[in-house]
Coordinates of C-alpha atoms and ligand atoms in Angstrom, one line a residue:
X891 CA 122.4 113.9 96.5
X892 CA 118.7 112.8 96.9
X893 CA 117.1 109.4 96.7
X894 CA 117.5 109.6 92.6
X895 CA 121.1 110.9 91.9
X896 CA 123.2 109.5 90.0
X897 CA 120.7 106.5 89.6
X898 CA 120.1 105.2 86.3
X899 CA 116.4 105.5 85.5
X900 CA 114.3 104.1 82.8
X901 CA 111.0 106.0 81.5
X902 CA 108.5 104.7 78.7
X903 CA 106.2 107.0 77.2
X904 CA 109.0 109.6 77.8
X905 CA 107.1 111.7 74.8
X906 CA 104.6 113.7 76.5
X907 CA 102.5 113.9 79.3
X908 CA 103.4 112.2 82.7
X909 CA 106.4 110.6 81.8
X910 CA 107.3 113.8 80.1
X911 CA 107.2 115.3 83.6
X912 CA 108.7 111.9 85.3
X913 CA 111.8 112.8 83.2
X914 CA 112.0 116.3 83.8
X915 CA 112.1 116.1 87.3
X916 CA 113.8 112.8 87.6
X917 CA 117.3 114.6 85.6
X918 CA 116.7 117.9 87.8
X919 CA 117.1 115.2 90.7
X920 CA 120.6 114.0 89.6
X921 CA 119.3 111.0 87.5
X922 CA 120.9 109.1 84.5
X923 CA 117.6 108.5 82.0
X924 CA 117.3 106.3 79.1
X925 CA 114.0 107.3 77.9
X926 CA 112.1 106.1 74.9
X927 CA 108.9 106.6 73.3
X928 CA 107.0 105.7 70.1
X929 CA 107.3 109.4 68.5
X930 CA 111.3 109.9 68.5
X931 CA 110.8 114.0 68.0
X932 CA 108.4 113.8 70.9
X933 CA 111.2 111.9 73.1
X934 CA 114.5 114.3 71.9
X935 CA 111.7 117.6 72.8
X936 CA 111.7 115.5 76.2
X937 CA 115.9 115.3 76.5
X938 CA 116.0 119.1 75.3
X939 CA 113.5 120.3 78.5
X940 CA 115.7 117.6 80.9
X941 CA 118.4 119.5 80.2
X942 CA 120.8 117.3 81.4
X943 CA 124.3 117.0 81.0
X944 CA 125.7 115.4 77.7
X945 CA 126.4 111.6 78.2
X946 CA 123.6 111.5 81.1
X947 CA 120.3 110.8 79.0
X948 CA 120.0 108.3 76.5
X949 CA 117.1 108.8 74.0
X950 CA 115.6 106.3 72.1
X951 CA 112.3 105.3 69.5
X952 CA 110.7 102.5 71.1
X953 CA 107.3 100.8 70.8
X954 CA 106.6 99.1 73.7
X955 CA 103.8 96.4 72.7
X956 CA 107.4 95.4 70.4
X957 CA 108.9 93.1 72.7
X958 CA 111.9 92.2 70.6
X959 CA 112.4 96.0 70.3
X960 CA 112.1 96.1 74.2
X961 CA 114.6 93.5 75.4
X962 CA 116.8 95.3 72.5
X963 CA 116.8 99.0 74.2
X964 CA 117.1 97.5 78.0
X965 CA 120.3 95.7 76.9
X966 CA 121.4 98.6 75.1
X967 CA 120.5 100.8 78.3
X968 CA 122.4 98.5 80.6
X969 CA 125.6 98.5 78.1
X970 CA 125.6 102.0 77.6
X971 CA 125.3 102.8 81.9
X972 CA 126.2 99.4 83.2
X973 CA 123.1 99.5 85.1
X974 CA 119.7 100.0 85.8
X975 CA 118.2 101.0 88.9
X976 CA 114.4 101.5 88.2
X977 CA 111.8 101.1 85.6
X978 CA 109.0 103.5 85.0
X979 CA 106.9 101.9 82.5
X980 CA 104.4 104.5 81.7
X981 CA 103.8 104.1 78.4
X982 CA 99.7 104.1 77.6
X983 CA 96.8 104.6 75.3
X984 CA 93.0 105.4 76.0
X985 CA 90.2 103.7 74.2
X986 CA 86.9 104.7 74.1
X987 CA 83.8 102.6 72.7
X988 CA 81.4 99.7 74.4
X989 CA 82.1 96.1 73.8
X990 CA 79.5 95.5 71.2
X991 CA 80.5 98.1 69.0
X992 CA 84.5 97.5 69.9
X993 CA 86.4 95.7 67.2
X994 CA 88.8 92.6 68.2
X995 CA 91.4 94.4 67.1
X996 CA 91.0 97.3 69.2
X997 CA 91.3 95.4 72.6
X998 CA 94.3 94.1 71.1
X999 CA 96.2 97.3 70.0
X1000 CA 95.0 98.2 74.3
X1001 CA 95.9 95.5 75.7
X1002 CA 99.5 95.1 73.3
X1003 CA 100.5 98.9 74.3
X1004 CA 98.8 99.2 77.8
X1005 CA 99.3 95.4 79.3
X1006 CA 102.1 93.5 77.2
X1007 CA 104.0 96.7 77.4
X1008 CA 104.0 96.5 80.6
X1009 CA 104.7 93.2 81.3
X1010 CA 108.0 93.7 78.1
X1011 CA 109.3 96.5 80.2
X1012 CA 109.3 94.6 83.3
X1013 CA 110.5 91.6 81.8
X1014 CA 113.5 93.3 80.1
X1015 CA 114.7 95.8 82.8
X1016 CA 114.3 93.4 85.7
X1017 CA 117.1 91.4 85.6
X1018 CA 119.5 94.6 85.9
X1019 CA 117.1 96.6 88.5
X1020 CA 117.5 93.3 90.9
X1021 CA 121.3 93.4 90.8
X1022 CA 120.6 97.6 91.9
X1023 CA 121.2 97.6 95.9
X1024 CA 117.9 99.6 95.7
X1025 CA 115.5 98.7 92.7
X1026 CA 112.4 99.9 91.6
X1027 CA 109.9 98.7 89.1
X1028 CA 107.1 101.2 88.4
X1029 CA 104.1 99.9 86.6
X1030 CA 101.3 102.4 85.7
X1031 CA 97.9 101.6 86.2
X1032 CA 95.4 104.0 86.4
X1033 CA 92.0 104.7 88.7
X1034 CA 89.9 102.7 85.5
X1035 CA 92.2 99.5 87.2
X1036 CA 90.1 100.2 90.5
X1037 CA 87.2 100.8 89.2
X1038 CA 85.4 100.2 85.8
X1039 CA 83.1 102.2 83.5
X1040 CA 81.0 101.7 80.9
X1041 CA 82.3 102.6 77.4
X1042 CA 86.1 101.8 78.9
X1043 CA 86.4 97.6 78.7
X1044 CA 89.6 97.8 77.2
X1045 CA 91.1 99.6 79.0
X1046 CA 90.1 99.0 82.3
X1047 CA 90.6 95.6 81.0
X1048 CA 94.3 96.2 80.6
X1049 CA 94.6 98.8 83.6
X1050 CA 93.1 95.9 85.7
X1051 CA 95.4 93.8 84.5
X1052 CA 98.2 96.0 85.0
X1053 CA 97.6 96.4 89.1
X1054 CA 98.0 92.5 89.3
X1055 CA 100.7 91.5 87.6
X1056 CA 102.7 94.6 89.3
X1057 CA 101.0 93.5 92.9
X1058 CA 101.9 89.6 92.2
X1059 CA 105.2 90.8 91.2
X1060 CA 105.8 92.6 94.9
X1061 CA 105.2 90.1 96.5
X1062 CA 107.4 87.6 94.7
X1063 CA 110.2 90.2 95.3
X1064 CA 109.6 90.0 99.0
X1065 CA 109.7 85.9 98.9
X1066 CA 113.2 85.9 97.2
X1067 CA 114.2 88.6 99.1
X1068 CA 115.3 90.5 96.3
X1069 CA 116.0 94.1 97.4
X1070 CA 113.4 95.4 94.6
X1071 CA 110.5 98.2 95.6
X1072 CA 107.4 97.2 93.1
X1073 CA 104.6 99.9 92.9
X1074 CA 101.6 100.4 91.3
X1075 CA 100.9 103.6 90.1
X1076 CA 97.4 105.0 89.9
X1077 CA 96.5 108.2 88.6
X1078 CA 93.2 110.1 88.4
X1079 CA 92.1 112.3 85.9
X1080 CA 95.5 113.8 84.9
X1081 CA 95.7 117.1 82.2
X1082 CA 97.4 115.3 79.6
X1083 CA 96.9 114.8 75.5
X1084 CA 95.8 111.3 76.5
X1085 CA 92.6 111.6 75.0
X1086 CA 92.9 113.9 72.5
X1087 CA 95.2 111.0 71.0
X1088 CA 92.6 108.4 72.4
X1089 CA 91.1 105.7 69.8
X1090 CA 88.0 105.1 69.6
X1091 CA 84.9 103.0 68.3
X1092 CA 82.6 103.7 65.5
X1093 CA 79.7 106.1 66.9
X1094 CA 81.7 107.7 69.7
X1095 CA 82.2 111.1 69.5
X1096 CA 86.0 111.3 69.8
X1097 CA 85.8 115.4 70.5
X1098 CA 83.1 114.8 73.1
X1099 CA 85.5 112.6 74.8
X1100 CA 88.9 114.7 74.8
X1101 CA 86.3 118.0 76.0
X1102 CA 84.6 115.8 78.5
X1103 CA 88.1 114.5 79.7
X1104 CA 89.7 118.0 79.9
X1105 CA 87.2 120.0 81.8
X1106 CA 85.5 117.4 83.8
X1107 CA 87.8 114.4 85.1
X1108 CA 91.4 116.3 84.2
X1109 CA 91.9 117.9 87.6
X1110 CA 95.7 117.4 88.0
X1111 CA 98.2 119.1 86.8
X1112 CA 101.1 116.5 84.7
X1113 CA 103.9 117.9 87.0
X1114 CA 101.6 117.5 90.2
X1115 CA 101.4 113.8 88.9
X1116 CA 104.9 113.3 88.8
X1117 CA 105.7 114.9 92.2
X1118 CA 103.5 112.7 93.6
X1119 CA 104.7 108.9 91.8
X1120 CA 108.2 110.2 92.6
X1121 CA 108.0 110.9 96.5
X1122 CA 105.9 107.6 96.7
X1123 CA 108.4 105.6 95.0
X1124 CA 111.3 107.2 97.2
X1125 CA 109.2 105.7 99.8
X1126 CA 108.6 102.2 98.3
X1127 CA 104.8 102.3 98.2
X1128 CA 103.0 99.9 97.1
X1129 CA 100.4 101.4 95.5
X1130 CA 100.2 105.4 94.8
X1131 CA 97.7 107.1 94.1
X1132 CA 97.1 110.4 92.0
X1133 CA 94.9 113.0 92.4
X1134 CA 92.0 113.6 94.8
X1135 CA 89.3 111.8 92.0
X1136 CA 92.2 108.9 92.3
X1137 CA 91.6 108.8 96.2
X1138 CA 87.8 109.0 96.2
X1139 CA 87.6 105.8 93.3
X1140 CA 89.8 104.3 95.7
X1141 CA 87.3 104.5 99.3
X1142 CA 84.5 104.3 97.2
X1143 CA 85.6 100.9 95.5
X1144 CA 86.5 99.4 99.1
X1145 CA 83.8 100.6 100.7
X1146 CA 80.8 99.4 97.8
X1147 CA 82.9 96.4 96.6
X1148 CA 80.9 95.4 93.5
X1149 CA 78.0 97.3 94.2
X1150 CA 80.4 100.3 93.0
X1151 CA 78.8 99.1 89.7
X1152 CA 75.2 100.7 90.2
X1153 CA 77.0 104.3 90.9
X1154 CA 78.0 105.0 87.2
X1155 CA 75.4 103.2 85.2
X1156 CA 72.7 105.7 87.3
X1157 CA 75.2 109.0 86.6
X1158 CA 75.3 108.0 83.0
X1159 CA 71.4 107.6 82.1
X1160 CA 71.2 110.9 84.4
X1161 CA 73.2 113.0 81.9
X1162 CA 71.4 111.5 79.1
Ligands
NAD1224 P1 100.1 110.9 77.1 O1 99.3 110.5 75.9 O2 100.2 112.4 77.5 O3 101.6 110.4 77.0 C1 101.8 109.0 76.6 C2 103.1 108.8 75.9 O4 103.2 107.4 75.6 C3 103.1 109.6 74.6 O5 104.3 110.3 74.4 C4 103.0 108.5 73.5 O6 103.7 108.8 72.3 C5 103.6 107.3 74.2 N1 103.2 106.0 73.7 C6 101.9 105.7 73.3 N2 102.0 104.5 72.7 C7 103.2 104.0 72.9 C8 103.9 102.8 72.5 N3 103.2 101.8 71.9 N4 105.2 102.7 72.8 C9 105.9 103.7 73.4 N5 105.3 104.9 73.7 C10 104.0 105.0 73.5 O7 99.5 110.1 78.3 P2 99.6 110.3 79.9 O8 98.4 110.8 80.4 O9 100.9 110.9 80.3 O10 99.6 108.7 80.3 C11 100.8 108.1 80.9 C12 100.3 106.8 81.6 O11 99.4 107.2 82.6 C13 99.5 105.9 80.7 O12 99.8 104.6 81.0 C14 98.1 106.2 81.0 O13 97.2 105.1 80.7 C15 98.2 106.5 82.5 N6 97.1 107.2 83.0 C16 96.8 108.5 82.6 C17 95.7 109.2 83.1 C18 95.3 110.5 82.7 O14 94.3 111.1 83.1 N7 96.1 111.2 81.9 C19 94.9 108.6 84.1 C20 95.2 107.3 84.5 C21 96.3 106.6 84.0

């Protein structure tokens, strides 16, 4: 058996996409899944593909900026398997649009979905994962919670908010001793429906976006991601990142510090 059989896993955003491939790959590894997502058709398609056997994956409907419905599927995970051993909350939505011509409302649906979901999903699962001899939480941030970019407030808003809560929680696993791995996930450009399903604001092309997306920034492949947040979790990293784009945002930020901030700005008016 490898590091995931027989564990009992948990996956948001189980729909499509990375956690699509998460899934896959965590059931052809032996895993129990309870996964959920917003679009229930999208999350049984998911179960079909696991192919797993009967009794071993749990599918459910969940919105994960609901935290009531949240706390409600992680007890129902841990009565139906008696346990959880990890978390993956992958569960995310891209917004497009500049701050002046944003809407309140649209850094709250980000931030509900993209942070608080996070923060419900670690919330609900934890107490089972740090009674697992090996837990794992898995939070999913994204190169945007490195590094930010015009047009992307919201989000990188959330995805920066995302890397500290899952860092601050890390460590406060290591102070209690608690035998719970905590990592952050972040991906690069990754070829996903992402942001064909992205929102946007008023004046943004939204096609422009999903073609930009998918034939400049989407270099790796959905099952490359997985590969990749899987063997790093197995290892207990702290922080993974995904995709070569993800490495380079990742040396550039650390080497520039803030001054990272002239590079895009200068790309941008370039294009224009
Ligand atoms: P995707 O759009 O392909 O899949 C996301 C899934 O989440 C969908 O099935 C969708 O139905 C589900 N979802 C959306 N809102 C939800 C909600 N409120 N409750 C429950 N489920 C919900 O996206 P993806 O590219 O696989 O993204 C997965 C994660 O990776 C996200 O957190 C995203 O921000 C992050 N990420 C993606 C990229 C990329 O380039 N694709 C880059 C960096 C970070």
């Amino acid at each position: 058996m490898g590091y995931f059989g027989g564990r009992v896993v948990a996956v948001t955003g189980a729909g499509a996409g990375i956690g699509r491939e998460l899934a896959v790959q965590l059931a052809r590894a032996g895993a129990r899944l309870a996964l959920s997502d917003l679009d229930e058709s999208a999350v049984k398609e998911t179960v079909d593909l696991c192919g797993a056997a009967s009794g071993s994956v749990f599918a459910a409907a969940v919105d994960v900026s609901d935290k009531d419905a949240v706390v409600q599927h992680a007890a129902e995970v841990g009565d139906r398997f008696g346990r959880v051993d990890a978390v993956f909350n992958n569960a995310g939505i891209l917004f497009a649009g500049d701050v002046v011509d944003s809407e309140f409302a649209d850094f709250e649906r980000v931030m509900s979905v993209d942070f608080w979901g996070v923060v419900y999903g670690t919330k609900a699962f934890l107490p089972y994962v740090m009674r697992s001899d090996r837990g794992h939480v898995v939070n999913t941030s994204s190169a945007f919670g490195l590094m930010a970019a015009p047009g992307y407030s919201a989000y990188n808003a959330a995805k920066f908010a995302v890397r500290g809560f899952t860092e601050s929680l890390r460590q406060e696993m290591q102070v209690g001793g608690h035998p719970v791995k905590v990592t952050c996930v972040v991906p690069g450009g990754i070829r996903t429906s992402i942001a064909r399903t992205a929102g946007h604001a008023v004046g943004v092309d939204g096609d422009e976006v999903a073609r930009s997306f998918e034939e400049r920034i989407a270099r790796t492949g959905p099952d490359e991601a997985a590969r990749v947040i899987l063997r790093g979790v197995e290892r207990g990293k702290a922080r993974v990142l995904v995709g070569p784009d993800a490495r380079v945002v990742d040396v550039v930020t650390r080497m520039l510090g803030p001054a990272y901030q002239r590079l895009l700005p200068a790309a941008t008016r370039l294009q224009k």
